[in-house]
Amino acid sequence: MTEKTKVGRMYLAVGCGAAIGSLLRFLAGVVIVDGLGQSVLWTTTFVNVVGSFIIMLFATSTGPEGRWPVGATGRLFVMGGICGGFTTFSAMSLDSYLLMLDASIVTGALYLGAVVSLSLAAAWCGHVLAVRINR
């Protein structure tokens, strides 16, 4: 396989993964907003927290010390594609900014801090679980 073909497969993997992740993010919004009647803020929080857990679980499980051998293209598909398309920094920024305008700077800052803290905690949980799986 030529280098050009490898690079093309990587681009395709990320693009296809991102399409899947974006669709999953949209469906999460449909369930959370339309199905459960919750605010769109819950959708943004959910996708960022769940995405952080999944990307760290997958990265640790498929890394050099991991139990599941996955090649570079497969890792790009899941981590750069699916997780990248599923999570949304831009929506979190928009939500925070709108809260700062509509409610208060404190409310927006608290929301932003909560989403980032919960996402980091979820990533830590994913790492801890993957390390246990890898044993």
Coordinates of C-alpha atoms in Angstrom, one line a residue, residues 7-129:
V7 CA -3.1 8.9 4.2
G8 CA -6.3 8.7 2.1
R9 CA -7.7 5.9 4.3
M10 CA -6.9 8.0 7.4
Y11 CA -8.8 11.0 6.0
L12 CA -11.7 8.8 5.1
A13 CA -11.7 7.2 8.5
V14 CA -11.8 10.5 10.3
G15 CA -14.5 11.8 7.9
C16 CA -16.7 8.8 8.2
G17 CA -16.2 8.7 12.0
A18 CA -17.1 12.4 12.3
A19 CA -20.3 11.9 10.3
I20 CA -21.3 9.1 12.7
G21 CA -20.4 11.1 15.8
S22 CA -22.3 14.2 14.5
L23 CA -25.4 12.1 13.9
L24 CA -25.1 10.6 17.3
R25 CA -24.8 14.1 18.8
F26 CA -27.9 15.2 16.9
L27 CA -29.8 12.1 18.1
A28 CA -28.7 12.7 21.7
G29 CA -30.2 16.2 21.3
V30 CA -33.5 14.8 20.0
V31 CA -33.8 12.4 22.9
I32 CA -32.7 14.9 25.6
V33 CA -34.6 17.9 24.3
D34 CA -37.6 16.5 22.5
G35 CA -37.9 13.2 24.3
L36 CA -37.1 14.2 27.8
G37 CA -38.1 17.8 27.6
Q38 CA -34.7 19.0 28.9
S39 CA -32.7 22.1 28.0
V40 CA -30.2 22.0 25.1
L41 CA -27.6 22.7 27.8
W42 CA -28.1 19.1 29.0
T43 CA -27.3 17.8 25.5
T44 CA -24.0 19.7 25.3
T45 CA -23.1 18.5 28.8
F46 CA -24.0 14.9 28.0
V47 CA -22.1 14.6 24.8
N48 CA -19.0 16.3 26.2
V49 CA -18.9 14.1 29.3
V50 CA -19.7 10.9 27.6
G51 CA -17.3 11.7 24.7
S52 CA -14.5 12.4 27.2
F53 CA -15.1 9.1 28.9
I54 CA -15.2 7.1 25.6
I55 CA -12.1 8.7 24.1
M56 CA -10.0 8.1 27.2
L57 CA -11.3 4.6 27.6
F58 CA -10.5 3.8 24.0
A59 CA -7.2 5.6 23.9
T60 CA -6.0 3.8 27.0
S61 CA -7.4 0.4 25.9
T62 CA -5.9 0.6 22.4
G63 CA -2.6 2.3 23.2
P64 CA 0.8 0.6 23.4
E65 CA 0.0 -0.8 26.8
G66 CA -3.6 -1.6 25.9
R67 CA -5.3 -4.9 25.7
W68 CA -7.0 -4.2 22.3
P69 CA -4.7 -3.8 19.4
V70 CA -6.1 -1.2 17.0
G71 CA -4.1 0.4 14.2
A72 CA -3.6 4.1 13.6
T73 CA -6.5 4.3 11.2
G74 CA -8.9 2.6 13.6
R75 CA -7.8 4.9 16.4
L76 CA -8.3 8.0 14.2
F77 CA -11.8 6.7 13.2
V78 CA -12.9 6.4 16.8
M79 CA -11.0 9.2 18.6
G80 CA -10.7 11.9 15.9
G81 CA -13.8 10.9 14.0
I82 CA -16.6 9.6 16.2
C83 CA -15.5 11.3 19.4
G84 CA -14.5 14.5 17.6
G85 CA -17.9 14.6 15.8
F86 CA -19.8 13.7 18.9
T87 CA -18.3 16.2 21.4
T88 CA -18.7 19.9 20.9
F89 CA -16.5 22.6 22.3
S90 CA -18.1 25.2 20.1
A91 CA -21.7 24.5 21.4
M92 CA -20.3 24.6 25.0
S93 CA -18.7 28.0 24.2
L94 CA -22.0 29.3 22.7
D95 CA -24.1 28.0 25.6
S96 CA -21.7 29.6 28.2
Y97 CA -21.7 32.9 26.3
L98 CA -25.5 33.0 26.0
L99 CA -25.9 32.2 29.7
M100 CA -23.5 35.0 30.5
L101 CA -25.7 37.4 28.4
D102 CA -29.1 36.1 29.4
A103 CA -28.6 35.1 33.0
S104 CA -25.4 36.3 34.5
I105 CA -21.7 36.0 34.1
V106 CA -21.6 33.9 37.2
T107 CA -24.2 31.4 35.8
G108 CA -22.3 31.1 32.5
A109 CA -19.0 30.7 34.2
L110 CA -20.4 28.0 36.6
Y111 CA -21.9 26.1 33.6
L112 CA -18.6 26.2 31.7
G113 CA -16.6 25.1 34.8
A114 CA -19.1 22.3 35.5
V115 CA -19.0 20.9 32.0
V116 CA -15.2 21.1 31.8
S117 CA -14.8 19.5 35.3
L118 CA -17.3 16.8 34.6
S119 CA -15.6 16.0 31.3
L120 CA -12.2 15.8 32.9
A121 CA -13.7 13.6 35.6
A122 CA -15.2 11.3 33.0
A123 CA -11.9 11.1 31.1
W124 CA -10.2 10.1 34.4
C125 CA -12.9 7.4 35.0
G126 CA -12.4 6.1 31.4
H127 CA -8.7 5.9 32.0
V128 CA -9.1 4.1 35.3
L129 CA -11.5 1.6 33.8

